[in-house]
Coordinates of C-alpha atoms and ligand atoms in Angstrom, one line a residue:
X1 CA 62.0 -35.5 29.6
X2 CA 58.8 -37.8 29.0
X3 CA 56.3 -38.2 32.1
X4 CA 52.8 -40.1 31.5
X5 CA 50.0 -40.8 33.7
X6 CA 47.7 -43.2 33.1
X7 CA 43.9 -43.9 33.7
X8 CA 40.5 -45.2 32.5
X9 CA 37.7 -44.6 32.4
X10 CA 34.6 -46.6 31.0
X11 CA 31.8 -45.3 28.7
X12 CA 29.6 -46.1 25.5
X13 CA 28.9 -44.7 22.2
X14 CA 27.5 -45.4 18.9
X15 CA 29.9 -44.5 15.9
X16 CA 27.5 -43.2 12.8
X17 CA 27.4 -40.3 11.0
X18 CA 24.6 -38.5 11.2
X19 CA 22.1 -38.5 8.5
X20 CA 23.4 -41.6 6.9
X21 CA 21.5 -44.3 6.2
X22 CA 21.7 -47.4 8.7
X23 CA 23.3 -49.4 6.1
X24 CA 26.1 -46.9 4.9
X25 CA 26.7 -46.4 9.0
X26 CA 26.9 -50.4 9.1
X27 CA 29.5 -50.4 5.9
X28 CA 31.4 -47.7 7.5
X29 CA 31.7 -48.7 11.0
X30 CA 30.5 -52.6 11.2
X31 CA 29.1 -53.7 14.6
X32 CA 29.9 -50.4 16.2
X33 CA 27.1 -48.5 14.0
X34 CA 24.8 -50.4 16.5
X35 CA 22.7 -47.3 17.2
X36 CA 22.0 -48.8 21.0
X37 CA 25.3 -48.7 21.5
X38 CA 28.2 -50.4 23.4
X39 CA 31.0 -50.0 25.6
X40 CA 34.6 -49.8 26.1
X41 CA 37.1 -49.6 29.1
X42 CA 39.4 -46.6 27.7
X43 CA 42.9 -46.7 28.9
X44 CA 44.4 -42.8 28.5
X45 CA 48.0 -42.1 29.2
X46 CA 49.0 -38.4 29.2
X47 CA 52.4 -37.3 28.4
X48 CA 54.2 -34.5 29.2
X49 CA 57.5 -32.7 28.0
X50 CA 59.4 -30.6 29.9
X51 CA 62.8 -30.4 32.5
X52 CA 62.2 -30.9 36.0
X53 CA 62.6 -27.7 38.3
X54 CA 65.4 -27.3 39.7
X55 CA 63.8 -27.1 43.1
X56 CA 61.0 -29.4 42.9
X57 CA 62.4 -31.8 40.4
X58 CA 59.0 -32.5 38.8
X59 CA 58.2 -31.2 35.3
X60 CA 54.9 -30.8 36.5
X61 CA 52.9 -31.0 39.9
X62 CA 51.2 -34.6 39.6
X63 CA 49.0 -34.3 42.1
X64 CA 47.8 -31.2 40.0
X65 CA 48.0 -33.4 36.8
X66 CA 45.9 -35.9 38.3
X67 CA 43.2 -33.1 39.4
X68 CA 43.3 -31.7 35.8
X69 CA 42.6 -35.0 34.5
X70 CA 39.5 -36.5 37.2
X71 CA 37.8 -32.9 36.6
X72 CA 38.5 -32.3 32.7
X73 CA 38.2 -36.0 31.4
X74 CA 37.2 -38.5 33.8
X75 CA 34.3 -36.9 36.0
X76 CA 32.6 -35.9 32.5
X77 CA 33.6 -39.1 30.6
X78 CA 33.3 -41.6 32.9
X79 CA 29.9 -43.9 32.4
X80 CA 27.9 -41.6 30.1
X81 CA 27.0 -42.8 26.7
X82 CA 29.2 -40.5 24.3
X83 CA 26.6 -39.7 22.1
X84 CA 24.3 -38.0 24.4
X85 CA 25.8 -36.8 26.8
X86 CA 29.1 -35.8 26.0
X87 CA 29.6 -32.4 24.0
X88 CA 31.3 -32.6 21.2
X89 CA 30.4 -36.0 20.7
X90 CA 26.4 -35.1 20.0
X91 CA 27.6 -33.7 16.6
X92 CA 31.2 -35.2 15.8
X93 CA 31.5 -39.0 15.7
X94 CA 33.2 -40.5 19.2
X95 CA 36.0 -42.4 17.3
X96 CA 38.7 -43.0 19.5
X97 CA 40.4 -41.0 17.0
X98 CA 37.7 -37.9 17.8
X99 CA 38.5 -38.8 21.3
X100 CA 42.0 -38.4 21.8
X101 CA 41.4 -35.1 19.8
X102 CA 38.9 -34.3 22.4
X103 CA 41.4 -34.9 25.4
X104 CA 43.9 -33.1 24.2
X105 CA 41.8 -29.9 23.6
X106 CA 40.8 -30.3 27.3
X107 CA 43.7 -30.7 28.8
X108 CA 45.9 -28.5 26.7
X109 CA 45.2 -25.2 28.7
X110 CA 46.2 -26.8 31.9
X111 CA 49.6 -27.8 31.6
X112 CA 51.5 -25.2 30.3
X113 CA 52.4 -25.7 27.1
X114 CA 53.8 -28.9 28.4
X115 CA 51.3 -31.5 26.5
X116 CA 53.3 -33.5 24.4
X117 CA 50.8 -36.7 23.6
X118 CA 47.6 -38.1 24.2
X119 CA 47.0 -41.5 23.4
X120 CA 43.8 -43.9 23.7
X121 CA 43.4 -47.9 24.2
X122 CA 39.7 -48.3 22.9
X123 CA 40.6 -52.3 23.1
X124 CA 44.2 -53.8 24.3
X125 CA 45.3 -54.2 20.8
X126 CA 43.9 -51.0 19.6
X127 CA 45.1 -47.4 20.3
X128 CA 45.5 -43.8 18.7
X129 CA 48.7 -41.7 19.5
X130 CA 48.0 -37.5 19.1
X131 CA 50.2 -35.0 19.3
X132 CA 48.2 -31.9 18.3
X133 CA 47.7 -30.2 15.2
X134 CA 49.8 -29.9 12.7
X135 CA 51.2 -26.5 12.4
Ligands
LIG780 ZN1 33.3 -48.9 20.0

């Protein structure tokens, strides 16, 4: 069984690789190479794989999940610039791509074993899916 929680949370970032020139940063990632930056609303959903317990009948506490979620993504996520202020993103570029990777490594040792996906909305019509690394 599949269970997903949702949430946002809002921040900015610059995409550009570091020690490229301005215009190769600009071919690369168009407008979001601005290096002042801009924002998104991220829409996360978490998903988790597992059975229910037999007693419970959860797969996993949710009030837990949500916990593990406000402390490992959105407390340290929500309304910083990327960039600057959110490790690893001062050396690897804050793709949404990089940032699903980046959820999923934090939320990984919380659950269990039990992560299954991690996917990111950068804009409505725009999202990544994750499912760890290949083996
Ligand atoms: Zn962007």
């Amino acid at each position: 069984m599949l269970i997903t929680r949702k949430f946002e949370f809002s921040a900015s970032h610059v995409c550009a690789v570091d020690g490229a020139s301005p215009e190769e940063n600009r071919r690369l990632y168009g407008e979001a190479a601005n290096p002042r930056g801009h924002g998104h609303n991220y829409v996360v959903e978490v998903t988790l794989e597992g059975e229910p317990d037999p007693v419970t009948g959860m797969v996993m506490d949710l009030k837990e999940l949500k916990d593990i979620l406000n402390r490992e993504v959105v407390e340290p996520f929500d309304h910083r610039h990327l960039n600057y202020e959110v490790k690893p993103f001062d050396t690897i570029v804050p793709t949404v791509e990089n940032i699903a990777v980046e959820i999923w490594r934090r939320v990984e040792p919380h659950v269990d074993g039990k992560l299954h996906g991690v996917r990111v909305y950068e804009t409505p019509d725009l999202f990544v899916d994750y499912h760890g690394a290949r083996a």
